[in-house]
PDB file of C-alpha atoms and ligand atoms in Angstrom:
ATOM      1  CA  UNK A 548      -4.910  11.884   1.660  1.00 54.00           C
ATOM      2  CA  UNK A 549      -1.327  13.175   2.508  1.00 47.00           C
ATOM      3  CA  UNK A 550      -1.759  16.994   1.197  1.00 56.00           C
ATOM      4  CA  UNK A 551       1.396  17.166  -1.001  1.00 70.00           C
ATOM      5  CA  UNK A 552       0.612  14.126  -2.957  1.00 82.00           C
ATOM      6  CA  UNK A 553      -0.998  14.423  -6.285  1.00 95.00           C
ATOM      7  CA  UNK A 554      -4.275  12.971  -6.316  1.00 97.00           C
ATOM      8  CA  UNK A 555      -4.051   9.473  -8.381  1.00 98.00           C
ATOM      9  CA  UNK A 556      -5.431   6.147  -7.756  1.00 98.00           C
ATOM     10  CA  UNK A 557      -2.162   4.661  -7.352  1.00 98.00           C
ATOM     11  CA  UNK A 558      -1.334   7.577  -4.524  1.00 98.00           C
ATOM     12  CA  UNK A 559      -4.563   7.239  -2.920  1.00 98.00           C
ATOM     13  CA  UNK A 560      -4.316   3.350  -2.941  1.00 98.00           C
ATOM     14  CA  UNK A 561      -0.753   3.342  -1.280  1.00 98.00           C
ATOM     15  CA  UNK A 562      -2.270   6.409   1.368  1.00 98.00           C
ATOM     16  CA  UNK A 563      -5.059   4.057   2.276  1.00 98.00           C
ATOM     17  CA  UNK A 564      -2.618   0.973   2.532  1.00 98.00           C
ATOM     18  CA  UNK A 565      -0.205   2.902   4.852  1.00 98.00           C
ATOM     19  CA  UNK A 566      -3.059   4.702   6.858  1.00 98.00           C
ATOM     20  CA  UNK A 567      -2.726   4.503  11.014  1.00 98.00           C
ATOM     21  CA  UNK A 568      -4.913   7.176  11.478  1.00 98.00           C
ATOM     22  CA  UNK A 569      -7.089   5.145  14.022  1.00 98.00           C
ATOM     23  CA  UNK A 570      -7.303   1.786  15.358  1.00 98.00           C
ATOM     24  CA  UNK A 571      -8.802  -0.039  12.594  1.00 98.00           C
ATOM     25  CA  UNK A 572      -5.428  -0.365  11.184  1.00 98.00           C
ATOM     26  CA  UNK A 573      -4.750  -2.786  14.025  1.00 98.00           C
ATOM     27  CA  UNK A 574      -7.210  -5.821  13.024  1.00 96.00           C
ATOM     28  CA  UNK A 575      -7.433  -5.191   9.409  1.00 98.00           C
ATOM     29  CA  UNK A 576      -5.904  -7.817   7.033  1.00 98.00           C
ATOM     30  CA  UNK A 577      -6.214  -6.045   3.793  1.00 98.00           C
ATOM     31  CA  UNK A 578      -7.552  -2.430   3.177  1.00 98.00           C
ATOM     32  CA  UNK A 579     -10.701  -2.248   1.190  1.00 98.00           C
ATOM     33  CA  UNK A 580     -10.858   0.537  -1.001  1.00 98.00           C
ATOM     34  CA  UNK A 581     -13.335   0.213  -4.028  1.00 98.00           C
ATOM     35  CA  UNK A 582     -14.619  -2.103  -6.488  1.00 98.00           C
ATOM     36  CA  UNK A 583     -16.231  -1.213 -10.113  1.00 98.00           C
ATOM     37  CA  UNK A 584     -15.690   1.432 -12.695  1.00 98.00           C
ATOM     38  CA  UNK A 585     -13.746   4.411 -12.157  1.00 98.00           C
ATOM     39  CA  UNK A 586     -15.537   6.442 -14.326  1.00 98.00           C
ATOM     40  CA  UNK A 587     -19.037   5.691 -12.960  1.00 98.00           C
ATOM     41  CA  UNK A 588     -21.965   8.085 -13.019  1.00 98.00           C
ATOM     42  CA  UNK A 589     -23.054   6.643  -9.229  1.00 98.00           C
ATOM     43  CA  UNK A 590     -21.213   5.489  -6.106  1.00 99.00           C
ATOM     44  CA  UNK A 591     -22.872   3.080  -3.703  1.00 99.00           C
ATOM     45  CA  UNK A 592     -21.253   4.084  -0.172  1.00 99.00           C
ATOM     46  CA  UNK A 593     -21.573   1.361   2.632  1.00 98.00           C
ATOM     47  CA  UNK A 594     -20.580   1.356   5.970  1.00 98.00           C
ATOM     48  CA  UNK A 595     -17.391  -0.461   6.378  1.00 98.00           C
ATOM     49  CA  UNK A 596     -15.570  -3.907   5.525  1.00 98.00           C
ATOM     50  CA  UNK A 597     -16.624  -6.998   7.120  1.00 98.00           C
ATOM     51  CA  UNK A 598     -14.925 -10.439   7.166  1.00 98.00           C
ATOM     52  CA  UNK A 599     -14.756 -11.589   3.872  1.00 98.00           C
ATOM     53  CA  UNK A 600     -14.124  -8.033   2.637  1.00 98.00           C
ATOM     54  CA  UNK A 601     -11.291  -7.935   4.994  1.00 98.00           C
ATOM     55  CA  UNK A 602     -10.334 -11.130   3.433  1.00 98.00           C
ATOM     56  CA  UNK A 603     -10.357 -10.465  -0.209  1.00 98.00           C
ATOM     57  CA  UNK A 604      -9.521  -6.588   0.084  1.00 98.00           C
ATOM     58  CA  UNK A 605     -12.944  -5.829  -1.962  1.00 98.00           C
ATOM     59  CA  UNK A 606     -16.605  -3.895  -0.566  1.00 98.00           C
ATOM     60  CA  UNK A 607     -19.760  -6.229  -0.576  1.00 98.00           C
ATOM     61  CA  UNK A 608     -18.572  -9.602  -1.411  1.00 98.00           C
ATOM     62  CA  UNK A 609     -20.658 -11.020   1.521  1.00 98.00           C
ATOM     63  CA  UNK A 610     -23.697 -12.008   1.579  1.00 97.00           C
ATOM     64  CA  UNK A 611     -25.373  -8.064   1.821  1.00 98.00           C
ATOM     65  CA  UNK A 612     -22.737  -7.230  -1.255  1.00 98.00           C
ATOM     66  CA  UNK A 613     -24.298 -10.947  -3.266  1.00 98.00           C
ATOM     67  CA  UNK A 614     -28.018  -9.542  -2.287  1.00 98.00           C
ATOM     68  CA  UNK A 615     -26.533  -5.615  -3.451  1.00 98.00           C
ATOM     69  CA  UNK A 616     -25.175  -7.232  -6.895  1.00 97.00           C
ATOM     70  CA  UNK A 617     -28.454  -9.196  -7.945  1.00 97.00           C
ATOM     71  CA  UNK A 618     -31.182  -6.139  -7.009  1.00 98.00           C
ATOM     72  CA  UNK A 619     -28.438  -4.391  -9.458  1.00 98.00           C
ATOM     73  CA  UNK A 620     -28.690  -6.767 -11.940  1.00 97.00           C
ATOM     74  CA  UNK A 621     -32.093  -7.385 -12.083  1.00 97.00           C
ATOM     75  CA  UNK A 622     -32.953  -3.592 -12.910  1.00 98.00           C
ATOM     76  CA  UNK A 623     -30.452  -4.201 -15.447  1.00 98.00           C
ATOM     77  CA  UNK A 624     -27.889  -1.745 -14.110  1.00 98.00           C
ATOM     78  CA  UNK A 625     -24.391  -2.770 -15.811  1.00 98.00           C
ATOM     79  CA  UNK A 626     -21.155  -2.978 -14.321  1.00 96.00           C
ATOM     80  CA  UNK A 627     -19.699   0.493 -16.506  1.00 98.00           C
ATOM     81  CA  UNK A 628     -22.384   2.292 -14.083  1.00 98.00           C
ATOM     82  CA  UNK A 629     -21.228   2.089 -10.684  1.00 98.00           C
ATOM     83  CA  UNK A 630     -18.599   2.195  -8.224  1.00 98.00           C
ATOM     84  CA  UNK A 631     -18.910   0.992  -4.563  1.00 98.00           C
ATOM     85  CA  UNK A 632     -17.215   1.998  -1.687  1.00 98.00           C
ATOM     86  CA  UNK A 633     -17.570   2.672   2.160  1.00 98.00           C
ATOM     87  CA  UNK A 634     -16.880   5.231   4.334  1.00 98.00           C
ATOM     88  CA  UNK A 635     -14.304   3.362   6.785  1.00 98.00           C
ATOM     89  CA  UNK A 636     -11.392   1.099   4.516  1.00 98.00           C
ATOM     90  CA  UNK A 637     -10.456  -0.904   7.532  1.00 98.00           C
ATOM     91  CA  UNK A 638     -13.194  -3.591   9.204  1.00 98.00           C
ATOM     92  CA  UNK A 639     -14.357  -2.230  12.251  1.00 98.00           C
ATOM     93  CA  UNK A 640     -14.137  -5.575  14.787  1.00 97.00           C
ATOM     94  CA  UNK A 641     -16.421  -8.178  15.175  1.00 96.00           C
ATOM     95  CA  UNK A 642     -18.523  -5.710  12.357  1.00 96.00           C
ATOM     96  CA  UNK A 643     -19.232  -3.036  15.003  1.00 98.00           C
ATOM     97  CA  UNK A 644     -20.102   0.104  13.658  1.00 98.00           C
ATOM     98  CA  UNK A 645     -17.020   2.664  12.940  1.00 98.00           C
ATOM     99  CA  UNK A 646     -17.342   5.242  15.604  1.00 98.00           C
ATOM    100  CA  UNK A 647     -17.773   8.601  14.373  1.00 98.00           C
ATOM    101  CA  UNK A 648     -14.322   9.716  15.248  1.00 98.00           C
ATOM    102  CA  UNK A 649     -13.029   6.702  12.581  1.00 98.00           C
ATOM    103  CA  UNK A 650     -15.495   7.914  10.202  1.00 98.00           C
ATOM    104  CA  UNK A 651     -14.204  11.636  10.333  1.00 98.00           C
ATOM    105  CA  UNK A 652     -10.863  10.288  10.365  1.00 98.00           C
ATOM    106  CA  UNK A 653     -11.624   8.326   7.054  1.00 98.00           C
ATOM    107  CA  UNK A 654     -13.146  10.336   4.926  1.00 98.00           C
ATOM    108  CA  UNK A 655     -10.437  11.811   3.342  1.00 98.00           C
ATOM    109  CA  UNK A 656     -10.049   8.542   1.505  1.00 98.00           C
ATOM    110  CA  UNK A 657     -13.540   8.800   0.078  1.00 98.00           C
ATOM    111  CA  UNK A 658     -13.872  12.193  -0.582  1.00 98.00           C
ATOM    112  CA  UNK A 659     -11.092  11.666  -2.682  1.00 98.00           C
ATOM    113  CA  UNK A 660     -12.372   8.442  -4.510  1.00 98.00           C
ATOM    114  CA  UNK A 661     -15.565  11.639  -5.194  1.00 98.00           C
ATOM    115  CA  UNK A 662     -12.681  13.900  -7.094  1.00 98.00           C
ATOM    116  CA  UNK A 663     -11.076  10.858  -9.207  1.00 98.00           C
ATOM    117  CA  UNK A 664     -14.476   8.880 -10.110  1.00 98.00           C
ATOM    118  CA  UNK A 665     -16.564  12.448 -10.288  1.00 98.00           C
ATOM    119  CA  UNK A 666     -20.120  11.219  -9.759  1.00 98.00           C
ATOM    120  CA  UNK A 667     -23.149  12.487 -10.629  1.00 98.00           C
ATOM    121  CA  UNK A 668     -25.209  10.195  -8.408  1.00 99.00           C
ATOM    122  CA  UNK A 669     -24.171   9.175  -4.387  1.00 99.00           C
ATOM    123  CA  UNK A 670     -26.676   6.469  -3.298  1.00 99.00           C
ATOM    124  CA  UNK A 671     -25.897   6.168   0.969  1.00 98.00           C
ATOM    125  CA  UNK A 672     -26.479   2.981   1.875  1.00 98.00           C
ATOM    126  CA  UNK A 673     -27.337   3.036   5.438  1.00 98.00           C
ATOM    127  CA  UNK A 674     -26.774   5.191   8.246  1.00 98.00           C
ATOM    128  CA  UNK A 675     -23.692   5.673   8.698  1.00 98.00           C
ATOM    129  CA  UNK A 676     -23.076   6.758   5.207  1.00 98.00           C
ATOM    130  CA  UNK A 677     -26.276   8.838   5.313  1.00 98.00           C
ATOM    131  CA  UNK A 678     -25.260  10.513   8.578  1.00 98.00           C
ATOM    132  CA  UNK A 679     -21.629  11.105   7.275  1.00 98.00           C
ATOM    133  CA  UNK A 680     -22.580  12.621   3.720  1.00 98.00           C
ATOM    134  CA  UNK A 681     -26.020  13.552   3.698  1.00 97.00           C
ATOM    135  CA  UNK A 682     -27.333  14.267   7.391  1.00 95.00           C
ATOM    136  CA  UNK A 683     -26.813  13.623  10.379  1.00 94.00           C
ATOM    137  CA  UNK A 684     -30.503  15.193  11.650  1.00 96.00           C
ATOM    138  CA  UNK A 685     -32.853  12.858  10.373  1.00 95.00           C
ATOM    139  CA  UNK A 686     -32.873   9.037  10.597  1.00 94.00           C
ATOM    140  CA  UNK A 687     -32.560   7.038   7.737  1.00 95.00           C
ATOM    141  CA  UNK A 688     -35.774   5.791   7.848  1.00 94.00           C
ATOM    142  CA  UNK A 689     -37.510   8.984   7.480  1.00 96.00           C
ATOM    143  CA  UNK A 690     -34.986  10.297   4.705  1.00 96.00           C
ATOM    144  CA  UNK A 691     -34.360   6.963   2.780  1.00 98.00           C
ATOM    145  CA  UNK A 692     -35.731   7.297  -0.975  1.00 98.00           C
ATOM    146  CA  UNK A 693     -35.188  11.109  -1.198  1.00 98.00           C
ATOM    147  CA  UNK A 694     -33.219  13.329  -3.518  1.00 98.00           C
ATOM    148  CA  UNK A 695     -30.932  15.711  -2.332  1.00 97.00           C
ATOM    149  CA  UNK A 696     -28.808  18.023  -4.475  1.00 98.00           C
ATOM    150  CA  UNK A 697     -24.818  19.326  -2.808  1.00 97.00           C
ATOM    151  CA  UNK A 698     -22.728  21.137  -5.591  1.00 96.00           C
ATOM    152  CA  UNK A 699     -24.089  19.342  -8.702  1.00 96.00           C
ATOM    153  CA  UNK A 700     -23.973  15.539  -7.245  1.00 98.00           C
ATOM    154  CA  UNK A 701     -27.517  14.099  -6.340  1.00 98.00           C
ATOM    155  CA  UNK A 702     -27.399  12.162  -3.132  1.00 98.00           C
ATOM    156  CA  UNK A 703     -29.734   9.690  -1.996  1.00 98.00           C
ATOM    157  CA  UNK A 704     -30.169   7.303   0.852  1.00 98.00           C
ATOM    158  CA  UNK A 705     -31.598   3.922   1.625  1.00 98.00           C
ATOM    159  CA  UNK A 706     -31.400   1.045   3.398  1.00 98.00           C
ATOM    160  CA  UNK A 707     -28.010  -1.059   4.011  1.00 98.00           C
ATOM    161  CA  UNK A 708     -28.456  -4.381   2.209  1.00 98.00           C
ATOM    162  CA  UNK A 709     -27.526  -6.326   5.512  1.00 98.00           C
ATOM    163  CA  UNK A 710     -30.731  -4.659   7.458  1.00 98.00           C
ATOM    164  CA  UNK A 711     -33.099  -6.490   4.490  1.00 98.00           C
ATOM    165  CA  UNK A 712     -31.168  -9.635   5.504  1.00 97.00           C
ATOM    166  CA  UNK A 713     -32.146  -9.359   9.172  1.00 97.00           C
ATOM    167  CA  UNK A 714     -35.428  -7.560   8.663  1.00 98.00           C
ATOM    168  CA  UNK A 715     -37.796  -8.505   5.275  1.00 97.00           C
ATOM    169  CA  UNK A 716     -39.866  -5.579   5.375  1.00 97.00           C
ATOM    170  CA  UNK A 717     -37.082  -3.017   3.797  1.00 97.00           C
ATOM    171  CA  UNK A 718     -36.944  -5.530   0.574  1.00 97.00           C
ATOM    172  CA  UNK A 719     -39.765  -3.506  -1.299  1.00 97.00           C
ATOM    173  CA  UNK A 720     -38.872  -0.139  -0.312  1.00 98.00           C
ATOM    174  CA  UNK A 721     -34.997  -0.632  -0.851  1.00 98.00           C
ATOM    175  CA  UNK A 722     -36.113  -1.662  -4.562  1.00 97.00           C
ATOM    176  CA  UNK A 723     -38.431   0.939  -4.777  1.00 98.00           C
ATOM    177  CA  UNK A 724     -35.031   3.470  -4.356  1.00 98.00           C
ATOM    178  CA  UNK A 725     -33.287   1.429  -6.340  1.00 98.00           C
ATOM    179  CA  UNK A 726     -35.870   1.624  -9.206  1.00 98.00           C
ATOM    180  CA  UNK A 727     -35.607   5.381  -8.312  1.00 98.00           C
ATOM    181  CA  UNK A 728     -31.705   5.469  -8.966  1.00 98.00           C
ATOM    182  CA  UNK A 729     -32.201   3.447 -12.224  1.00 98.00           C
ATOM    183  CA  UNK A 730     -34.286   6.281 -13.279  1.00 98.00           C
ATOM    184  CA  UNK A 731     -31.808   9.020 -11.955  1.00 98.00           C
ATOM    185  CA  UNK A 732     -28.950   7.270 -14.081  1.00 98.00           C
ATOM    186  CA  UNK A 733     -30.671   7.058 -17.067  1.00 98.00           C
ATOM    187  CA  UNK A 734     -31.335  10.842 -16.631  1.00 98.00           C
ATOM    188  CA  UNK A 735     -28.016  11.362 -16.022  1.00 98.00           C
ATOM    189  CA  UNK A 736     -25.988   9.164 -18.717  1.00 98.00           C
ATOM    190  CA  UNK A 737     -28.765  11.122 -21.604  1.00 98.00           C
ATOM    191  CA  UNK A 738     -27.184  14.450 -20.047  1.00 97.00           C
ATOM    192  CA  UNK A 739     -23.400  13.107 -20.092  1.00 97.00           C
ATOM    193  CA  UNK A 740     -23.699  12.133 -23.953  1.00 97.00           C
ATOM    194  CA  UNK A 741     -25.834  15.039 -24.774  1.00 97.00           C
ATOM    195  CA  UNK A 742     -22.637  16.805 -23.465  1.00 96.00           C
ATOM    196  CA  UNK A 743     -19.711  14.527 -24.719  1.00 96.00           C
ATOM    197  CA  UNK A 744     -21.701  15.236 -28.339  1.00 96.00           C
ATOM    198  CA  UNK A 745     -21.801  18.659 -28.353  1.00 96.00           C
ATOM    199  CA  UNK A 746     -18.255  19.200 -27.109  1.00 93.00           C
ATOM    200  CA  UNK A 747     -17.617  16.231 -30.261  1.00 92.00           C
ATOM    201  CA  UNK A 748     -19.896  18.761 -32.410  1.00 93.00           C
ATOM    202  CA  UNK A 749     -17.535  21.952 -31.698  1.00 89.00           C
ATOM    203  CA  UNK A 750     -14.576  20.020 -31.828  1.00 78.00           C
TER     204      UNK A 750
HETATM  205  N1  URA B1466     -21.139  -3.845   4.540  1.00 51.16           N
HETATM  206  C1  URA B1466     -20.610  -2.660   4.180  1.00 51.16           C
HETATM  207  O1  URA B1466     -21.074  -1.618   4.589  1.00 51.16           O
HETATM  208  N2  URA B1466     -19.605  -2.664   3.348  1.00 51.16           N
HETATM  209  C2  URA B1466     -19.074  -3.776   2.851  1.00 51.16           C
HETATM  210  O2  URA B1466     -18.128  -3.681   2.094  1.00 51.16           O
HETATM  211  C3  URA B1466     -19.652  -4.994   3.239  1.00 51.16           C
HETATM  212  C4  URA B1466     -20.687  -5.008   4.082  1.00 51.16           C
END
């Protein structure tokens, strides 16, 4: 985001809307920037829009974001929980994936949507979100399901919903990861009230 501007949704909205920092500007019919709660304990992070998120200016509302929302449902994980973005706000044409210069040029954007929603959990989903906030070493096949810990937020990566649509063989382990984040979360929300009471408690 534009350094002198304070960091608020309604700033980093407008930065995003304006942004010609590469050429996905030059296809794109809306921006997407997020969907959910903005004070989630876990992001999802995809890769970029595709057509109907161009379309409707919202992440996952296709048909990897409809198979995203009902593994999410079914382990019962409510809506107050998450936030999703990607790491490029512009679609990438014909769904091609952002090259890593677009990604770098990007990021900003999310890493600021990390300072306003504060996170505990970042769950990558897929490789370029892996390679572009957890590693860019190791393959996301070999590091999907893991837990890795950068300045207090726990990362993790698995599979992009779209690869379970083209290949059926990710379905159990991308629930397995799933089940794994459910676990993380509840973990996590326990720590957040433990907190929120004791700061009630002194209060
Ligand atoms: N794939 C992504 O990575 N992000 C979306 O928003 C939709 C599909």
């Amino acid at each position: 985001m534009a350094n002198a501007l304070e960091l608020t949704w309604e700033n980093l909205e407008s930065a995003v809307r304006d942004c010609r920092r590469c050429v996905l500007c030059r296809e794109r019919t809306n921006t997407v920037v997020g969907r959910g709660s903005r004070t989630a304990p876990l992001m999802f992070v995809g890769e970029g829009p595709g057509r109907q998120e161009d379309e409707q200016g919202l992440p996952f509302v296709g048909a990897a974001g409809q198979l995203l929302d009902v593994a999410l449902a079914s382990l019962s994980f409510g809506e107050e929980d998450y936030y999703i973005a990607n790491v490029v706000k512009c679609r990438p044409p014909g769904n091609r994936t952002p090259q890593p210069a677009e990604a770098q040029a990007c990021l900003g954007f999310l890493r600021a949507q990390f300072s306003l929603i504060r996170p505990s959990i970042i769950v990558c989903l897929g490789a370029v979100a892996h390679t572009n906030l957890v590693s860019a070493e190791e393959s996301i096949t070999r590091a999907r399901g893991k837990w890795i810990e950068k300045k207090g937020i726990w990362f993790m990566s698995t599979f992009h919903p779209a690869a379970l649509l083209r290949d059926e063989s990710k379905k159990l382990p991308f629930w397995q990861d799933l089940k794994a984040v459910k676990q993380k979360l509840e973990e996590v929300k326990a720590a957040r009230k433990a907190q929120a009471d004791q700061k009630q408690g002194q209060l």
